[in-house]
Structures are given as structure tokens and as C-alpha cells.
Amino acid sequence: MASLLVTGGAGFIGANFVAHWLKTRPGDRITVLDLLTYAGNPANLRGLDAELVVGDIRDEALVTSLVEGRDIDTIVHFAAESHVDRSISGPDAFIETNIIGTHALLKVARRAFVDTGRPHRFHHVSTDEVYGTLAPDDPAFSETTPYAPNSPYSASKAASDHLVRAYHHTYGLQTTTSNCSNNYGPLQFPEKLIPLFLINALHGRPLPIYGDGQQVRDWLHVEDHCRGIAAVLDKGRIGETYNIGGGAELPNLAVIDTLCAEMDRAFAADPALAARFPDAPAASGRPTASLKTFVADRPGHDRRYAIDCSKAMAELGYRPQNDFAGGFAATLAWYIENETWWRAILDGSYRAGAGHDGGDKAAPA
């Protein structure tokens, strides 16, 4: 039986990972460490057999007590500031959490695992944004693509990736790293493109599109991401990095057009939605696309990301199981069915009882 410490496990990807792991390995023990900043939500873990500890990954004494007291053998590190827009307006938090926080975890792991000779794994979850931007005809990012981060967020994640690599090569910490593309799916905090635009559309609010909307991303359903991480933990070579992608390279505008069309289709299929969301254009037969609004582009906005995950496919047997059309339709259905979840975020009530303490991409598009 494995004993995992999952940092940031009350966030979007972390909570989905906890659910995936417990579903496939119900005998394992999971301790979630989350500071419950704005994007951490205890409701994301409701019904899961996992212990939530509210605390800071920079608190080495706390992390040490958890690793030793719960006989942790695997650390899966999700905790990060991840919203690009926030990193532009306030980069300090990204340096503190993503760099200083990761280093604090690595120090604890070195003392607890390497210095004692305990079998272990430290898995670090990162992003494709560390590779920079691609021209339209450039080959997709591979694990050997040079790092060229262009935002404070991606720079902080690049630094954390380098620290993880250094702790393996210098101290022998048993590490793996995964770099993922744009995630979407249930439980995503509504500052990100898809949930933000879904909720805006339901309220008849503008859908603000950066620039011309032709920024290209590889869209990865969070369930596939969790499968990929599990495959790295099960089969990944120590010290290696694996790219995890969704195989759905699309311009943001195409994603938004899909969202608008699916919203119109959902309202046409279920007349009850008009009563629930009377401000939505689709409630009165108008196209959701009428809400599209083009705004000034974000500073330093990367033009294209694309993931080559052939290494993960060859070594781990990884394959994304959700195509974008099906994954998006399921995501839209989840947000419509879980109105209570996102309304609690909008009105701030999800913070009740969360204490004062606790990513993949930015919105607007």
C-alpha cells in the first residue's frame, strides 16, 4: 500500500488526480496538503477518502511532520500559482510558491528519503509553457526542447523544473517530472478560459477574446492528464521528464466557437435551461456567439503551444482517451449540472471554513 502526499490537492488538477488515484488504487492512503488560497476548494475533495491538511508547502516543519508521521513514500507536487494574467500583475506570489515552495519540498524530501535511504518518489507536475512559443510550422515541444519561458508564471515553473532535476542529479532524489498542455474538465476554477466563458455565457456576459483569438493550444482533458501522471509514477524512469498532451491542437477562437455552438445546442435540447439561466442569449433563441468580444492582447502572449508526447506513448503506454468534442461536451454538462459548485465560488461562500491559508492557463482567451 502506497502513502502519498499530494500538494495542491484541493485544486483543479490535484483533486481530479486524488479521485483518479483512489478509484484505481482504493487501498492507498492520500494526504492532501493545500494552503487553500483562492483556487483551493475543500468541496473538490468531498466524498473522497483523503485527509486534507491546510498548510503551506514552504513550512518545512509541517511537511516533515507529514512525511514522517504518515510514512509518506510518494510526493506528487501540484501546488502552484498558475494563472498567467495574475503572474503579470503580481509575480511575487509565483516566485514564492513555485520556486521557494518547490525548493522547500525538495529539501524535506532529501532529508526524509535520501538521507535515510527510504524508497520514494518525488513527482513534479509542470507545464508546456516552460518551452516558450512556437511558430505555425515549428515541430511540437519535446522533452529536449530548450526552455524559453515568456511570462513570470512560466519562468517560475521553469525554475522549479530545474531545481527538481538538480536534486536528482546532485543528491540522488528519485524524481520524475511531467509537462502538460492546457487542461480542461470538471472542477476547474472559473478564471480559466473554458469555465469562465461557460459561466459568462450562462449569464449573458461578454466573452473577451485576446487579440485575434488565433493563439493555438493543445487541449488535454484532466482525466487524461491524471492517467498520464499515474503512468509516470508506475512506469516512468527515474530522473526523466515526460510530456503529456491531449492531441487536440486548436486555436482559442475555435474552442470558443465550439463552446458557443454547444451552449446553443444544450438550450435547444433542454427547455428548462432557459428558466434557470434567463440571461443567456440561448434562453431567448439568440446565438451565444453574439457575446464574443475582442479585446487588446495580453502582454507577451505566446502564439502557439503543441505537445509531442511520443516518449510517454512509447515508454508508458500513455494515450489520451478523450477527444476534444466529447471531452468538451462532458465538461459543459458537468458545469450545467453542478451550478451549486461554481455559484459558491462566485459568491465567495466556498471559502467558509477554509481558513485563511492553500492552475492551466489564463483567460480571457
Short mmCIF file of C-alpha atoms in Angstrom, two decimals:
data_model
loop_
_atom_site.label_atom_id
_atom_site.label_comp_id
_atom_site.label_asym_id
_atom_site.label_seq_id
_atom_site.Cartn_x
_atom_site.Cartn_y
_atom_site.Cartn_z
CA MET A 1 0.00 0.00 0.00
CA ALA A 2 1.43 3.36 -1.04
CA SER A 3 1.18 6.51 1.06
CA LEU A 4 1.02 9.71 -0.99
CA LEU A 5 1.40 13.35 -0.10
CA VAL A 6 -0.41 15.37 -2.78
CA THR A 7 0.40 19.08 -2.64
CA GLY A 8 -2.24 21.40 -4.05
CA GLY A 9 -4.68 18.50 -3.98
CA ALA A 10 -7.72 20.72 -3.33
CA GLY A 11 -7.19 22.49 -6.64
CA PHE A 12 -8.49 21.57 -10.09
CA ILE A 13 -5.93 19.05 -11.36
CA GLY A 14 -4.84 17.89 -7.91
CA ALA A 15 -8.37 16.98 -6.81
CA ASN A 16 -9.04 15.16 -10.07
CA PHE A 17 -5.80 13.23 -9.55
CA VAL A 18 -6.79 12.27 -5.99
CA ALA A 19 -10.14 10.99 -7.29
CA HIS A 20 -8.45 9.07 -10.12
CA TRP A 21 -5.84 7.50 -7.85
CA LEU A 22 -8.32 6.39 -5.21
CA LYS A 23 -10.64 4.97 -7.88
CA THR A 24 -7.86 2.85 -9.36
CA ARG A 25 -5.94 2.15 -6.12
CA PRO A 26 -8.53 2.23 -3.33
CA GLY A 27 -6.17 0.71 -0.76
CA ASP A 28 -3.65 3.55 -0.90
CA ARG A 29 -3.52 6.40 1.60
CA ILE A 30 -3.57 10.03 0.43
CA THR A 31 -2.77 13.11 2.46
CA VAL A 32 -3.54 16.39 0.71
CA LEU A 33 -1.56 19.47 1.69
CA ASP A 34 -3.16 22.67 0.42
CA LEU A 35 -2.93 26.25 1.62
CA LEU A 36 -6.47 26.89 0.33
CA THR A 37 -5.67 30.13 -1.40
CA TYR A 38 -8.37 31.39 -3.76
CA ALA A 39 -8.15 28.39 -6.12
CA GLY A 40 -8.14 25.72 -3.41
CA ASN A 41 -11.59 24.39 -2.61
CA PRO A 42 -12.31 21.76 0.05
CA ALA A 43 -15.51 20.89 -1.82
CA ASN A 44 -13.35 19.43 -4.59
CA LEU A 45 -12.41 16.58 -2.24
CA ARG A 46 -15.92 15.90 -0.94
CA GLY A 47 -16.67 12.20 -0.82
CA LEU A 48 -13.05 11.17 -1.32
CA ASP A 49 -11.18 9.09 1.25
CA ALA A 50 -8.32 11.57 1.58
CA GLU A 51 -7.10 13.65 4.52
CA LEU A 52 -6.91 17.39 3.93
CA VAL A 53 -4.24 19.28 5.85
CA VAL A 54 -4.39 23.05 5.46
CA GLY A 55 -0.85 24.37 5.27
CA ASP A 56 1.95 25.91 3.24
CA ILE A 57 4.46 23.88 1.24
CA ARG A 58 7.09 26.39 2.40
CA ASP A 59 6.55 25.24 6.01
CA GLU A 60 9.33 22.68 6.20
CA ALA A 61 8.47 21.63 9.76
CA LEU A 62 4.88 20.88 8.76
CA VAL A 63 5.87 18.98 5.61
CA THR A 64 8.46 17.00 7.57
CA SER A 65 5.86 16.04 10.17
CA LEU A 66 3.50 14.84 7.46
CA VAL A 67 6.14 12.83 5.58
CA GLU A 68 7.41 11.18 8.73
CA GLY A 69 4.16 10.90 10.67
CA ARG A 70 2.19 9.39 7.79
CA ASP A 71 5.02 7.28 6.41
CA ILE A 72 4.84 9.04 3.05
CA ASP A 73 6.70 7.29 0.24
CA THR A 74 5.43 9.32 -2.75
CA ILE A 75 5.12 13.09 -3.12
CA VAL A 76 3.04 14.33 -6.05
CA HIS A 77 3.60 18.07 -6.33
CA PHE A 78 0.76 20.06 -7.92
CA ALA A 79 0.79 23.13 -5.66
CA ALA A 80 1.48 26.19 -7.79
CA GLU A 81 0.30 29.60 -8.78
CA SER A 82 -0.75 29.02 -12.39
CA HIS A 83 -2.77 31.91 -13.81
CA VAL A 84 -0.70 33.82 -16.36
CA ASP A 85 -2.66 37.08 -16.03
CA ARG A 86 -2.09 37.06 -12.27
CA SER A 87 1.62 36.45 -12.80
CA ILE A 88 1.81 39.56 -14.98
CA SER A 89 0.07 41.80 -12.45
CA GLY A 90 1.64 40.22 -9.35
CA PRO A 91 4.66 37.99 -9.97
CA ASP A 92 5.89 37.81 -6.37
CA ALA A 93 3.42 35.08 -5.34
CA PHE A 94 4.62 32.95 -8.25
CA ILE A 95 8.23 33.21 -7.12
CA GLU A 96 7.29 32.38 -3.53
CA THR A 97 5.09 29.37 -4.27
CA ASN A 98 6.52 27.91 -7.44
CA ILE A 99 10.23 28.37 -6.72
CA ILE A 100 10.68 28.81 -2.96
CA GLY A 101 7.85 26.37 -2.21
CA THR A 102 9.19 23.68 -4.52
CA HIS A 103 12.66 24.07 -3.06
CA ALA A 104 11.28 23.70 0.47
CA LEU A 105 9.61 20.43 -0.55
CA LEU A 106 12.79 19.18 -2.16
CA LYS A 107 14.80 19.91 0.97
CA VAL A 108 12.35 17.97 3.11
CA ALA A 109 12.30 15.09 0.62
CA ARG A 110 16.09 14.93 0.56
CA ARG A 111 16.30 14.72 4.35
CA ALA A 112 13.41 12.27 4.69
CA PHE A 113 14.23 9.98 1.79
CA VAL A 114 17.81 10.31 0.53
CA ASP A 115 19.49 10.78 3.90
CA THR A 116 17.63 7.78 5.36
CA GLY A 117 17.73 5.51 2.32
CA ARG A 118 13.95 5.14 2.20
CA PRO A 119 12.38 4.05 -1.10
CA HIS A 120 10.49 7.00 -2.52
CA ARG A 121 9.33 9.05 -5.49
CA PHE A 122 9.04 12.81 -5.93
CA HIS A 123 6.87 13.64 -8.92
CA HIS A 124 6.75 17.25 -10.11
CA VAL A 125 3.84 18.47 -12.23
CA SER A 126 4.78 21.22 -14.68
CA THR A 127 3.60 22.91 -17.86
CA ASP A 128 4.39 23.14 -21.56
CA GLU A 129 4.70 26.91 -21.15
CA VAL A 130 8.30 26.50 -19.98
CA TYR A 131 9.24 25.84 -23.62
CA GLY A 132 8.09 29.25 -24.82
CA THR A 133 6.20 29.75 -28.05
CA LEU A 134 6.13 28.05 -31.46
CA ALA A 135 5.79 29.38 -34.97
CA PRO A 136 2.97 27.84 -37.05
CA ASP A 137 5.25 25.32 -38.77
CA ASP A 138 7.58 24.53 -35.86
CA PRO A 139 7.67 20.95 -34.57
CA ALA A 140 5.81 20.31 -31.32
CA PHE A 141 7.55 20.62 -27.96
CA SER A 142 9.51 17.52 -27.00
CA GLU A 143 11.33 16.77 -23.76
CA THR A 144 14.55 18.06 -25.36
CA THR A 145 13.12 21.41 -26.49
CA PRO A 146 15.20 24.21 -24.91
CA TYR A 147 13.43 26.18 -22.20
CA ALA A 148 12.38 29.69 -23.20
CA PRO A 149 9.67 30.89 -20.76
CA ASN A 150 7.96 34.16 -21.63
CA SER A 151 5.81 35.00 -18.59
CA PRO A 152 6.57 35.27 -14.88
CA TYR A 153 4.40 32.16 -14.43
CA SER A 154 6.28 30.03 -16.94
CA ALA A 155 9.63 31.36 -15.73
CA SER A 156 8.80 30.32 -12.18
CA LYS A 157 7.75 26.86 -13.34
CA ALA A 158 10.93 26.54 -15.40
CA ALA A 159 12.97 27.35 -12.31
CA SER A 160 11.11 24.71 -10.31
CA ASP A 161 11.72 22.13 -13.06
CA HIS A 162 15.44 22.88 -12.93
CA LEU A 163 15.50 22.53 -9.14
CA VAL A 164 13.85 19.11 -9.35
CA ARG A 165 16.35 18.00 -11.97
CA ALA A 166 19.25 19.30 -9.86
CA TYR A 167 18.09 17.47 -6.73
CA HIS A 168 18.04 14.22 -8.67
CA HIS A 169 21.43 14.66 -10.30
CA THR A 170 23.17 16.17 -7.29
CA TYR A 171 21.62 14.34 -4.35
CA GLY A 172 20.05 11.24 -5.87
CA LEU A 173 16.44 12.16 -5.10
CA GLN A 174 14.18 9.81 -7.06
CA THR A 175 12.34 12.32 -9.20
CA THR A 176 10.16 12.43 -12.29
CA THR A 177 8.63 15.47 -14.00
CA SER A 178 5.68 15.82 -16.34
CA ASN A 179 4.96 18.83 -18.55
CA CYS A 180 1.34 19.06 -19.63
CA SER A 181 -0.65 21.10 -22.12
CA ASN A 182 -3.83 23.12 -21.46
CA ASN A 183 -6.13 21.23 -19.10
CA TYR A 184 -9.91 21.41 -19.08
CA GLY A 185 -12.66 19.47 -17.35
CA PRO A 186 -14.65 19.31 -14.07
CA LEU A 187 -13.63 21.40 -11.04
CA GLN A 188 -11.61 23.98 -12.99
CA PHE A 189 -11.57 27.33 -11.22
CA PRO A 190 -13.61 29.85 -13.24
CA GLU A 191 -10.78 32.22 -14.06
CA LYS A 192 -9.64 29.85 -16.82
CA LEU A 193 -10.88 30.13 -20.38
CA ILE A 194 -13.45 27.33 -20.63
CA PRO A 195 -15.23 27.63 -17.26
CA LEU A 196 -15.05 31.44 -17.35
CA PHE A 197 -16.65 31.58 -20.78
CA LEU A 198 -19.24 28.94 -19.92
CA ILE A 199 -20.37 30.86 -16.85
CA ASN A 200 -20.24 34.19 -18.67
CA ALA A 201 -22.41 32.74 -21.43
CA LEU A 202 -24.96 31.46 -18.92
CA HIS A 203 -25.19 34.99 -17.50
CA GLY A 204 -25.19 36.81 -20.84
CA ARG A 205 -21.84 38.44 -20.14
CA PRO A 206 -19.17 39.24 -22.75
CA LEU A 207 -16.72 36.59 -23.88
CA PRO A 208 -13.45 38.62 -24.00
CA ILE A 209 -11.06 37.23 -26.61
CA TYR A 210 -7.43 38.34 -26.57
CA GLY A 211 -6.14 39.76 -29.86
CA ASP A 212 -7.35 37.84 -32.89
CA GLY A 213 -8.07 34.66 -30.92
CA GLN A 214 -5.71 32.61 -33.06
CA GLN A 215 -3.41 31.57 -30.22
CA VAL A 216 -3.09 27.80 -30.56
CA ARG A 217 -3.10 25.40 -27.61
CA ASP A 218 -3.10 21.63 -27.21
CA TRP A 219 -6.20 20.80 -25.13
CA LEU A 220 -5.89 17.98 -22.59
CA HIS A 221 -8.82 16.61 -20.62
CA VAL A 222 -7.91 16.49 -16.95
CA GLU A 223 -8.80 12.79 -16.74
CA ASP A 224 -6.19 12.03 -19.41
CA HIS A 225 -3.67 14.16 -17.57
CA CYS A 226 -4.28 12.16 -14.39
CA ARG A 227 -3.87 8.91 -16.32
CA GLY A 228 -0.60 10.23 -17.67
CA ILE A 229 0.73 11.15 -14.24
CA ALA A 230 -0.26 7.75 -12.89
CA ALA A 231 1.59 6.13 -15.79
CA VAL A 232 4.72 8.16 -14.99
CA LEU A 233 4.53 7.07 -11.36
CA ASP A 234 4.04 3.44 -12.36
CA LYS A 235 6.47 3.13 -15.26
CA GLY A 236 8.48 6.32 -15.60
CA ARG A 237 12.26 6.18 -15.46
CA ILE A 238 13.81 7.96 -12.50
CA GLY A 239 15.23 11.37 -13.40
CA GLU A 240 13.22 11.60 -16.62
CA THR A 241 10.73 14.14 -17.93
CA TYR A 242 7.57 13.19 -19.85
CA ASN A 243 5.33 15.45 -21.92
CA ILE A 244 1.60 14.78 -21.54
CA GLY A 245 -0.67 16.17 -24.25
CA GLY A 246 -4.24 15.80 -25.41
CA GLY A 247 -3.67 15.60 -29.16
CA ALA A 248 -6.14 18.44 -29.75
CA GLU A 249 -4.24 21.42 -31.13
CA LEU A 250 -6.81 24.19 -31.61
CA PRO A 251 -6.90 27.99 -31.84
CA ASN A 252 -8.60 29.63 -28.89
CA LEU A 253 -11.24 31.04 -31.23
CA ALA A 254 -12.16 27.53 -32.40
CA VAL A 255 -12.56 26.46 -28.76
CA ILE A 256 -14.81 29.47 -28.11
CA ASP A 257 -16.86 28.79 -31.24
CA THR A 258 -17.31 25.19 -30.08
CA LEU A 259 -18.40 26.47 -26.67
CA CYS A 260 -20.97 28.79 -28.23
CA ALA A 261 -22.38 26.11 -30.51
CA GLU A 262 -22.59 23.55 -27.70
CA MET A 263 -24.30 26.08 -25.44
CA ASP A 264 -26.92 26.79 -28.12
CA ARG A 265 -27.41 23.06 -28.63
CA ALA A 266 -27.82 22.41 -24.89
CA PHE A 267 -30.51 25.09 -24.53
CA ALA A 268 -32.35 23.82 -27.60
CA ALA A 269 -32.33 20.28 -26.21
CA ASP A 270 -33.41 21.22 -22.67
CA PRO A 271 -36.03 23.99 -22.41
CA ALA A 272 -35.63 24.01 -18.62
CA LEU A 273 -32.27 25.72 -19.02
CA ALA A 274 -33.97 28.91 -20.19
CA ALA A 275 -35.76 29.19 -16.85
CA ARG A 276 -32.56 28.50 -14.91
CA PHE A 277 -30.42 30.91 -16.92
CA PRO A 278 -32.77 33.54 -18.38
CA ASP A 279 -29.94 35.99 -19.15
CA ALA A 280 -28.20 33.58 -21.52
CA PRO A 281 -28.70 34.56 -25.17
CA ALA A 282 -29.66 30.99 -25.93
CA ALA A 283 -32.57 31.30 -23.47
CA SER A 284 -34.27 33.66 -25.92
CA GLY A 285 -33.13 31.92 -29.09
CA ARG A 286 -30.19 34.23 -29.79
CA PRO A 287 -26.76 32.79 -30.60
CA THR A 288 -24.26 32.58 -27.75
CA ALA A 289 -21.64 33.76 -30.26
CA SER A 290 -23.21 37.24 -30.04
CA LEU A 291 -21.32 37.61 -26.74
CA LYS A 292 -17.89 37.33 -28.38
CA THR A 293 -15.84 40.50 -27.78
CA PHE A 294 -12.30 41.06 -28.99
CA VAL A 295 -10.01 42.89 -26.54
CA ALA A 296 -6.38 44.02 -26.55
CA ASP A 297 -3.94 41.13 -26.47
CA ARG A 298 -2.14 40.16 -23.27
CA PRO A 299 1.50 41.32 -22.97
CA GLY A 300 3.91 38.66 -24.20
CA HIS A 301 1.09 36.31 -25.22
CA ASP A 302 2.60 33.08 -26.59
CA ARG A 303 1.24 32.30 -30.04
CA ARG A 304 1.30 28.51 -30.15
CA TYR A 305 1.90 25.53 -27.89
CA ALA A 306 1.96 21.94 -29.15
CA ILE A 307 2.98 18.78 -27.32
CA ASP A 308 4.87 15.80 -28.71
CA CYS A 309 4.03 13.05 -26.23
CA SER A 310 5.56 10.20 -28.24
CA LYS A 311 8.01 9.46 -25.41
CA ALA A 312 5.16 8.91 -22.93
CA MET A 313 3.34 6.80 -25.51
CA ALA A 314 6.36 4.62 -26.23
CA GLU A 315 7.64 4.19 -22.66
CA LEU A 316 4.48 4.41 -20.58
CA GLY A 317 1.72 3.29 -22.93
CA TYR A 318 0.03 6.66 -22.49
CA ARG A 319 -2.83 7.54 -24.86
CA PRO A 320 -5.37 10.33 -24.37
CA GLN A 321 -8.84 8.76 -24.24
CA ASN A 322 -10.92 11.93 -24.62
CA ASP A 323 -11.19 13.67 -27.97
CA PHE A 324 -11.95 17.37 -27.64
CA ALA A 325 -15.52 17.19 -28.91
CA GLY A 326 -16.56 14.52 -26.43
CA GLY A 327 -14.49 15.91 -23.59
CA PHE A 328 -15.88 19.38 -24.08
CA ALA A 329 -19.49 18.19 -24.23
CA ALA A 330 -18.97 16.31 -20.95
CA THR A 331 -17.37 19.38 -19.40
CA LEU A 332 -20.26 21.63 -20.40
CA ALA A 333 -22.72 19.10 -18.96
CA TRP A 334 -20.76 19.00 -15.70
CA TYR A 335 -20.87 22.78 -15.24
CA ILE A 336 -24.58 22.90 -16.01
CA GLU A 337 -25.27 20.06 -13.58
CA ASN A 338 -23.01 21.46 -10.84
CA GLU A 339 -24.32 25.01 -10.65
CA THR A 340 -24.12 24.94 -6.82
CA TRP A 341 -20.35 24.31 -7.01
CA TRP A 342 -19.50 27.29 -9.19
CA ARG A 343 -22.06 29.63 -7.62
CA ALA A 344 -20.35 29.06 -4.27
CA ILE A 345 -17.15 30.30 -5.89
CA LEU A 346 -18.81 33.32 -7.44
CA ASP A 347 -20.40 34.41 -4.15
CA GLY A 348 -17.37 33.51 -2.05
CA SER A 349 -19.18 31.02 0.19
CA TYR A 350 -16.76 28.23 -0.79
CA ARG A 351 -14.25 29.99 1.47
CA ALA A 352 -16.39 29.34 4.56
CA GLY A 353 -14.44 27.17 6.95
CA ALA A 354 -11.42 27.12 4.66
CA GLY A 355 -9.24 29.21 6.93
CA HIS A 356 -7.01 31.94 5.60
CA ASP A 357 -4.49 29.58 4.01
CA GLY A 358 -3.68 26.86 0.34
CA GLY A 359 -3.81 26.16 -12.37
CA ASP A 360 -3.62 25.70 -16.55
CA LYS A 361 -3.90 28.62 -18.24
CA ALA A 362 -5.19 32.13 -18.45
CA ALA A 363 -8.39 33.77 -19.54
CA PRO A 364 -9.51 35.77 -21.46
CA ALA A 365 -8.55 33.65 -24.42
#
